[in-house]
XYZ file of C-alpha atoms in Angstrom:
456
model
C 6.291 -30.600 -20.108
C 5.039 -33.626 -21.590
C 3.041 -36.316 -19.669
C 5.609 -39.265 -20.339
C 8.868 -36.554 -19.708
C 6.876 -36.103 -16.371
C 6.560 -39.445 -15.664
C 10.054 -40.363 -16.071
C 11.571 -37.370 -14.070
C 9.641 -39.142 -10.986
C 11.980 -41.964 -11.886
C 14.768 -39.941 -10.517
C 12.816 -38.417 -7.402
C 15.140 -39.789 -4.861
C 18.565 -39.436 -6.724
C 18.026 -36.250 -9.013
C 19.860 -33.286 -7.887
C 18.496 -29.730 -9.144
C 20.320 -26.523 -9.725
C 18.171 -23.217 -8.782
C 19.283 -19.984 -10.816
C 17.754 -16.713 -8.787
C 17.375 -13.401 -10.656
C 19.652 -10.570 -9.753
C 17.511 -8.445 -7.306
C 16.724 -8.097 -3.609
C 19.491 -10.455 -2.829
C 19.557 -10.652 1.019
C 15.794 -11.777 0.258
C 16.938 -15.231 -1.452
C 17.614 -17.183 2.293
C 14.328 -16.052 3.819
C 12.367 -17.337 1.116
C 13.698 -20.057 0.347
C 13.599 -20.946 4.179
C 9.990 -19.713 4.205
C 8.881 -21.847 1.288
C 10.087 -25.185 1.997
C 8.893 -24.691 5.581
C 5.353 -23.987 4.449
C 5.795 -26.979 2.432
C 7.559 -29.193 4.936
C 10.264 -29.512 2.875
C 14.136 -30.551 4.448
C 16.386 -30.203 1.451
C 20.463 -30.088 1.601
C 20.960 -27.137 -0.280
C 24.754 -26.623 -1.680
C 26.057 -23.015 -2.797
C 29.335 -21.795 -4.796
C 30.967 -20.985 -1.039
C 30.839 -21.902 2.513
C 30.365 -18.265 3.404
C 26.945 -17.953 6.103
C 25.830 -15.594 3.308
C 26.388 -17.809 -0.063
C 22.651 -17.336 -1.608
C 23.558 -13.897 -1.514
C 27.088 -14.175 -3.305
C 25.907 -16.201 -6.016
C 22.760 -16.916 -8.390
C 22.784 -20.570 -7.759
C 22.596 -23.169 -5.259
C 22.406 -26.974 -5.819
C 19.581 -28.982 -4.045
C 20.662 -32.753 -3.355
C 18.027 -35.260 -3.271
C 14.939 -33.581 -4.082
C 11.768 -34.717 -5.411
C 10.618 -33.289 -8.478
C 6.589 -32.609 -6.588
C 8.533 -30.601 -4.187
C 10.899 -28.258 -6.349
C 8.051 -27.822 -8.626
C 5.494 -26.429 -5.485
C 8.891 -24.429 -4.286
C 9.107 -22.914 -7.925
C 5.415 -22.223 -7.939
C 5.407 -19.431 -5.058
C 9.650 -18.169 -5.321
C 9.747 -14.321 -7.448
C 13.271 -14.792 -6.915
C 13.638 -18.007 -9.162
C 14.286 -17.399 -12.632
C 14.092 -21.349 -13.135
C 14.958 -24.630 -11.876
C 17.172 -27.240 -13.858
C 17.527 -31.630 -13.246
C 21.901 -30.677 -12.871
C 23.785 -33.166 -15.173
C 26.557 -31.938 -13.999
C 28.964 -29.556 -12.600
C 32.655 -28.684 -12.856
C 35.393 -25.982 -12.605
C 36.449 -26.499 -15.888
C 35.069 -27.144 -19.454
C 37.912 -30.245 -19.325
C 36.100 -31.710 -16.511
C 32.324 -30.369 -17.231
C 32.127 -32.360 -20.547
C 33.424 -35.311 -18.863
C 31.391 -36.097 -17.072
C 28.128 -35.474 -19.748
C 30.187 -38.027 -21.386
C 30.036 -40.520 -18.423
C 26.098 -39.848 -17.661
C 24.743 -38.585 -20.481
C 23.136 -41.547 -21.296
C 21.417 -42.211 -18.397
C 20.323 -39.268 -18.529
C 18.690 -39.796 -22.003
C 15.885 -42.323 -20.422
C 14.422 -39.272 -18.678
C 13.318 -37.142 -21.697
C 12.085 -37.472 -24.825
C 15.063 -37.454 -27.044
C 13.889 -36.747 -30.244
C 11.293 -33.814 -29.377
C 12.249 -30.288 -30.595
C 14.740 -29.165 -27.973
C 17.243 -25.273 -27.584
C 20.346 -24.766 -26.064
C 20.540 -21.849 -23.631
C 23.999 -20.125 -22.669
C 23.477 -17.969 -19.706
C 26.455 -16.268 -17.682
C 26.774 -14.214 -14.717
C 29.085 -11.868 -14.261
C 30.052 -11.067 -17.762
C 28.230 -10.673 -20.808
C 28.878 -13.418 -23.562
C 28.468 -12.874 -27.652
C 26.741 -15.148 -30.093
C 29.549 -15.960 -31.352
C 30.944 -17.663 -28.312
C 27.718 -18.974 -27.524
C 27.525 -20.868 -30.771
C 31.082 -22.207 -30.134
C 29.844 -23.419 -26.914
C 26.784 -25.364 -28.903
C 29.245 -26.748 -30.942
C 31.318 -28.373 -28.039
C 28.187 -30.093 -26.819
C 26.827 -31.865 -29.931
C 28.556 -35.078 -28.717
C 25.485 -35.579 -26.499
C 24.090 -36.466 -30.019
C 20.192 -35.224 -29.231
C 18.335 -36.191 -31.921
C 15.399 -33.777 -32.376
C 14.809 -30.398 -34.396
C 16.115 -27.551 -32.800
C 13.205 -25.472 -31.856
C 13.986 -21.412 -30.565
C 10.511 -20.667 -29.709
C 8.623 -23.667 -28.883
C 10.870 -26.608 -27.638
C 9.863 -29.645 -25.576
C 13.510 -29.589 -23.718
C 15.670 -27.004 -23.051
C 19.354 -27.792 -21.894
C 21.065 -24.902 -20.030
C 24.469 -23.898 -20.030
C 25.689 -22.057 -16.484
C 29.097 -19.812 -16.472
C 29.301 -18.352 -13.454
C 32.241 -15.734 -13.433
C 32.249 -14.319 -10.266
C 30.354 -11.214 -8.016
C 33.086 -8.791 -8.715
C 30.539 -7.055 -11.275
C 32.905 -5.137 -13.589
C 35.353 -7.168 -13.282
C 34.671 -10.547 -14.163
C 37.690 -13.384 -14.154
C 38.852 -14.871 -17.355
C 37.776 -18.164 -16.948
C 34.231 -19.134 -15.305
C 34.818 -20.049 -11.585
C 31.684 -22.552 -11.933
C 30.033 -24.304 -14.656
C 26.776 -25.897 -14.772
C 25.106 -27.829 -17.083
C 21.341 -29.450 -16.722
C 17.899 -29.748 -17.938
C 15.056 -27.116 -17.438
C 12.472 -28.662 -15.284
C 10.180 -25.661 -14.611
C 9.908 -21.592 -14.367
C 10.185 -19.610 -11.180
C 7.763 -16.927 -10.409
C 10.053 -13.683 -11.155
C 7.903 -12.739 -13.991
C 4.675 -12.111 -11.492
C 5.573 -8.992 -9.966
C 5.713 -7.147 -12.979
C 1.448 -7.526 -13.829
C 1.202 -5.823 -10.585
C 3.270 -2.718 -11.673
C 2.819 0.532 -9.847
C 2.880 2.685 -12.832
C -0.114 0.576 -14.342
C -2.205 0.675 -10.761
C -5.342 2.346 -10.411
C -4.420 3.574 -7.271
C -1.114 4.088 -5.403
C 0.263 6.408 -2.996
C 3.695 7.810 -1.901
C 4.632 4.312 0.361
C 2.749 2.110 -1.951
C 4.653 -0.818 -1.530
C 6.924 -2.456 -4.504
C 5.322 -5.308 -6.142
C 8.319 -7.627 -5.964
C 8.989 -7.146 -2.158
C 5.261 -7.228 -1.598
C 5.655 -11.143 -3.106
C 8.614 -11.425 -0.660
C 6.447 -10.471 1.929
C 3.429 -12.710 0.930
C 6.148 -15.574 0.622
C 8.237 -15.243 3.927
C 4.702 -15.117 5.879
C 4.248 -18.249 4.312
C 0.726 -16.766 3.061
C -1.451 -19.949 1.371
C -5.044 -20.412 -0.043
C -7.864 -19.654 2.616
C -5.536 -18.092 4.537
C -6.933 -14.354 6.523
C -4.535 -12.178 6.367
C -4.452 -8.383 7.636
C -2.767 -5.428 7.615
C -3.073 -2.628 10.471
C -1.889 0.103 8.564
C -3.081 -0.994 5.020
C -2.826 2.267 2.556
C -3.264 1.292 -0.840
C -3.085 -2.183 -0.189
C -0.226 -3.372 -2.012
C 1.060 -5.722 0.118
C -2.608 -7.087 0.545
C -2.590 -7.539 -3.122
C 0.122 -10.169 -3.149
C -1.409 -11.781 -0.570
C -4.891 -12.731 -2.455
C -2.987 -13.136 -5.438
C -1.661 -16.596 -3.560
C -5.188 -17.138 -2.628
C -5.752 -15.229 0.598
C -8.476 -13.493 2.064
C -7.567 -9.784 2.937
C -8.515 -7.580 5.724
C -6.862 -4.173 6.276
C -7.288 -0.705 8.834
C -6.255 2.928 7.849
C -5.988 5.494 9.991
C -6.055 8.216 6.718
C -9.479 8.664 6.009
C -8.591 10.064 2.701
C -6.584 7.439 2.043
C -8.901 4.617 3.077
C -11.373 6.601 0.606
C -9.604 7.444 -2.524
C -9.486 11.196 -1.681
C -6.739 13.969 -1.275
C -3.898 14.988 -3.052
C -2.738 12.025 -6.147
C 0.722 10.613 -6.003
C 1.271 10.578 -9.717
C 2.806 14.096 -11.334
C 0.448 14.603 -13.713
C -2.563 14.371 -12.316
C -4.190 17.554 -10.358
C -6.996 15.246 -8.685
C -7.837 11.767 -7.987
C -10.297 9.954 -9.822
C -13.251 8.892 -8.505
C -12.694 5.104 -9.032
C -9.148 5.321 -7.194
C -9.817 2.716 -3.901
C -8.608 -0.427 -2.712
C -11.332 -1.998 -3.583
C -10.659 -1.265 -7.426
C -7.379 -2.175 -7.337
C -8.497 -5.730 -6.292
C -11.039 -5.478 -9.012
C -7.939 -4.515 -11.524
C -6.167 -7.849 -11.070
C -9.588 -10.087 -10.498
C -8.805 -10.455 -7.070
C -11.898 -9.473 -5.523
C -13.392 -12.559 -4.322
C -10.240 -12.452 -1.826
C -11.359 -8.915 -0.937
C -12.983 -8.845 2.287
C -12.506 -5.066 3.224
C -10.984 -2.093 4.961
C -11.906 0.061 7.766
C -11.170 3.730 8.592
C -9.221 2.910 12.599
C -6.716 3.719 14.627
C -4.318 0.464 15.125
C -3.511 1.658 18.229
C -6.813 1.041 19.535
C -8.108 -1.159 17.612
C -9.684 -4.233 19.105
C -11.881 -7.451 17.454
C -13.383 -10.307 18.879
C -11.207 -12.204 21.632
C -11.571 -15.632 19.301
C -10.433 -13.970 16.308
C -7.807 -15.216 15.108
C -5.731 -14.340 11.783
C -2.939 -16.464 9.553
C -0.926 -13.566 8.898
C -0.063 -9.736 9.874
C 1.409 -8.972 6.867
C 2.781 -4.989 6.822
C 4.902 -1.670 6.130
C 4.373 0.851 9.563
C 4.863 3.930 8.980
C 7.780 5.451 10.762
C 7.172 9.673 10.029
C 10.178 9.931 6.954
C 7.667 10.369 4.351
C 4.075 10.743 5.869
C 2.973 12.167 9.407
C 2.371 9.174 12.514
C -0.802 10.317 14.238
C -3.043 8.221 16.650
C -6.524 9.289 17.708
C -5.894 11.349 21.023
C -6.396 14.389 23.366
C -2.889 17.051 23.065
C -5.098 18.541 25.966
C -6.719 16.129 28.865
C -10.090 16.933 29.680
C -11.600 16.168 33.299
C -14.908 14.919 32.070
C -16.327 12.927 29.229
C -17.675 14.693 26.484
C -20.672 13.077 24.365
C -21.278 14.403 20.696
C -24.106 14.357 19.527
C -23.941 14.934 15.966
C -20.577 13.726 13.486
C -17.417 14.016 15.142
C -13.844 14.055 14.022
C -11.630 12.824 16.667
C -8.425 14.765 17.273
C -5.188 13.215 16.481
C -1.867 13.474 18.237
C 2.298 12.039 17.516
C 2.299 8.395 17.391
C 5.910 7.623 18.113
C 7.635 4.974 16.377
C 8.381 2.773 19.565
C 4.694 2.781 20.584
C 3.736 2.002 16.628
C 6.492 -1.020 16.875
C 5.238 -2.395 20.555
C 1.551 -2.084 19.504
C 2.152 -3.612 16.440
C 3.522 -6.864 18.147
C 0.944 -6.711 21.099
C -1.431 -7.019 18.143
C 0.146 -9.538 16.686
C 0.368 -11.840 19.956
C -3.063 -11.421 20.251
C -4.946 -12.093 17.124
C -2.818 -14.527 15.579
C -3.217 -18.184 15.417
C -0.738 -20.330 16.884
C 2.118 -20.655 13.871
C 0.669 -17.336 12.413
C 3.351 -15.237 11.418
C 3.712 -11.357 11.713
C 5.866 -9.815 9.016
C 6.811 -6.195 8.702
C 9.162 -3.658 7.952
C 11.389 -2.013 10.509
C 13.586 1.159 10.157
C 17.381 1.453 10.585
C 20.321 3.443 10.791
C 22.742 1.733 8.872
C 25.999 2.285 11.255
C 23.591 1.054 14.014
C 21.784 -1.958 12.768
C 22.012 -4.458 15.141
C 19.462 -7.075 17.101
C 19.496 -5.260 20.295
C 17.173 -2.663 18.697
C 14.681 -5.072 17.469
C 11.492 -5.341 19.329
C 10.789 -8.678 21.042
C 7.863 -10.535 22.092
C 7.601 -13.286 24.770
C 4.878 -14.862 22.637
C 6.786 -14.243 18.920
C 10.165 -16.193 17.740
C 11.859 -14.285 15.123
C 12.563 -16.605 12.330
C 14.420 -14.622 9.980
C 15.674 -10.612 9.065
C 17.153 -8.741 6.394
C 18.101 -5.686 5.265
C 17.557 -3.237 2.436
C 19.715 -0.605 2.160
C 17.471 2.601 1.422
C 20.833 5.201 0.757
C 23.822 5.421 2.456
C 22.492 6.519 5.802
C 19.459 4.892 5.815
C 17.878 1.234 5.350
C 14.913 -1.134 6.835
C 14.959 -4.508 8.150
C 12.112 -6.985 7.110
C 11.654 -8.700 10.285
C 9.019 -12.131 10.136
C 7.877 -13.614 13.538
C 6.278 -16.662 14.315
C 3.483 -17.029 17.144
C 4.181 -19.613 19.328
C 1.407 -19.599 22.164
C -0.673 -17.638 23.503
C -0.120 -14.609 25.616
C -0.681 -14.293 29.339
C -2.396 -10.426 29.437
C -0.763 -9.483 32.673
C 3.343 -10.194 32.411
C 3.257 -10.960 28.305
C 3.955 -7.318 26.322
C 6.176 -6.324 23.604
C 9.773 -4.903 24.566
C 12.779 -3.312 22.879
C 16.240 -3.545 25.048
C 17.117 -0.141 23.449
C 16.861 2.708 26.041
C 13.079 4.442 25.205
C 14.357 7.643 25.057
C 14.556 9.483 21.681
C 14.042 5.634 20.465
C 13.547 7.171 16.738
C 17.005 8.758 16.543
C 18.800 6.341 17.892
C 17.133 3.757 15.498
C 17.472 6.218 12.205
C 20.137 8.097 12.934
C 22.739 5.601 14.621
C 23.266 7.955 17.862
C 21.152 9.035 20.122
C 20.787 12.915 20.682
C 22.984 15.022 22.154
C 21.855 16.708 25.485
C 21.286 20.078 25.023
């Protein structure tokens, strides 16, 4: 965008209104990171959606943002994966009767914003149903009484004027007419392109649960990760979801109990490959994206354990557990105890026993009360049953308010909740632990399964 476009938009910081369009994926995400962005940028915006239902981010690509500065959308747009882009909304209507009347009423106002005359495109998007050329060019036509004088310009235009039909969720089965129509002015790019440099199939070095790059952004974003930030992750495998961290300027930290994983060794993940290669590590997948300077290291430890220096402190626990549906849960630990110490003298191996998923959870937040900074958040994943996913089963913390959830449905049975917590103070050792209200016994079941097990 031009420097005197820019400096007009600011004209219209306190009266513009801006239409966000979010890209059709992970769509229980879109809330929590919106939330999470403008409160990392102390932003209070009225934000308008298609219904009044609690979940209407989900139920529709767009939302409308009243009274916004343009500073503030644009830092919002710089961090979101799920905006496609962000338009200044001329206007909005139900019908194409009422849409073009009022571009008729403001479109001249509108004209002192932009540079009229620069090259310029017309964009018809729709969601919902999928729209020819030819009805996109009729649509062009309709519009040229706005009159905008410059060359039209496919690949390289200074402004871009988008078209909105909205036709409804039913996917399949669209309605006749568009339900909503928006028109407006492209102001800047979301970040939904991003994900896709960090690719799994073009990694260096992945594993089985090597998290997805676009809910590894989600992550990054609902933690509210920034620059400087140090951020960790207790059970770190390949580092994927450290990866998104230092790509929005963090500092990364990360334990693994696997030594082979934490080393690049064992068995490869990819089908065609009968070995690993020697330069498969976390490290080189930081290398890989030129991340390293954000690399500070990982270490080969058992989370349940672990323990740093008491004034310590991190921005972020940013992580994935493991919860034994695709990889064995082991702690270091004694299946036998022994009566008296035992001192090794040369290398030693330490034994490993079941880590149960409601230790894993309750550690985890224990953790999390500790070493966090006050306003740190903890995010992570948490398994569910889908016929029993409710709050009751969600671990709690005196010391950590949960600020948002939601849920990806894995299959039919199956699913996980991305649960982000924020730290506010600091714990008292003796009375402050982690807690579930969920009965401890056969805690797994109950939380995968949706019942607990039969007594037999």
């Amino acid at each position: 965008m031009c420097i005197n476009q820019e400096s007009s938009l600011r004209m219209m910081d306190s009266k513009s209104r801006y239409l966000f369009y979010y890209v059709h994926r992970h769509l229980a995400f879109r809330e929590a990171e919106l939330s999470a962005l403008m409160g990392m940028f102390g932003i209070e915006w009225n934000v308008r959606h298609d219904s009044k239902a609690r979940d209407a981010l989900r139920n529709s690509p767009f939302c409308v943002v009243d009274y916004a500065s343009i500073e503030d959308v644009r830092k919002v747009a710089s961090r979101s994966v799920l905006l496609r882009n962000c338009c200044m909304l001329w206007a909005e209507a139900e019908t194409y009767e009422e849409l073009y009347g009022k571009l008729r009423l403001q479109v001249n106002s509108y004209k002192r914003l932009i540079r009229w005359k620069e090259p310029f495109k017309f964009n018809v998007e729709s969601f919902g149903k999928k729209l020819n050329m030819e009805y996109k060019q009729n649509r062009f036509q309709e519009l040229a009484f706005l009159s905008v004088e410059g060359e039209v310009d496919l690949n390289f235009p200074t402004n871009q004027f988008f078209l909105f039909e909205h036709y409804g969720m039913n996917l399949g089965k669209p309605t006749d007419q568009p339900i909503k129509l928006y028109f407006g002015h492209l102001v800047v790019e979301g970040q939904s392109k991003v994900p896709w440099r960090y690719d799994l199939k073009t990694r260096i070095f992945i594993g089985n649960t090597s998290m997805d790059p676009f809910l590894s952004f989600l992550m990054a974003n609902i933690a509210q990760v920034s620059p400087g930030d140090f951020v960790y992750d207790p059970f770190v495998g390949t580092g994927s979801i450290l990866l998104s961290c230092a790509h929005f300027g963090a500092y990364c930290a990360g334990a693994e109990i696997d030594y082979n994983v934490a080393h690049g060794r064992g068995r490869p993940s990819r089908s065609h490959m009968m070995c690993r290669l020697p330069e498969e590590s976390v490290r080189r997948n930081f290398e890989q994206y030129n991340l390293l300077s954000r690399y500070v290291g990982i270490i080969v430890a058992d989370s349940s354990v672990l323990t740093f220096q008491p004034k310590l402190r991190f921005d972020s626990i940013v992580t994935d557990p493991p919860y034994g549906l695709r990889e064995k849960v082991t702690c270091i630990g004694e299946r036998k105890q022994r009566n008296k110490l035992v001192i090794h003298a040369g290398p030693h191996f330490p034994s490993k026993i079941k880590y149960d998923l409601l230790s894993i959870l309750l550690d985890l937040l224990n953790f999390a009360a500790t070493y966090l900074k006050i306003g740190g958040r903890l995010v992570y994943w948490f398994p569910v049953g889908l016929s029993n996913c409710k709050t009751s089963i969600y671990p709690q913390h005196p010391c950590l308010l949960q600020t948002s959830c939601c849920l990806q449905s894995l299959s039919g049975i199956h699913g996980r909740v991305l649960l982000a917590m924020v730290k506010v103070r600091e714990p008292e050792f003796s009375v402050d632990k982690a807690y579930i209200h969920q009965d401890k016994h056969d805690f797994r079941e109950v939380v995968l399964a949706g019942k607990p097990k039969s007594a037999a």
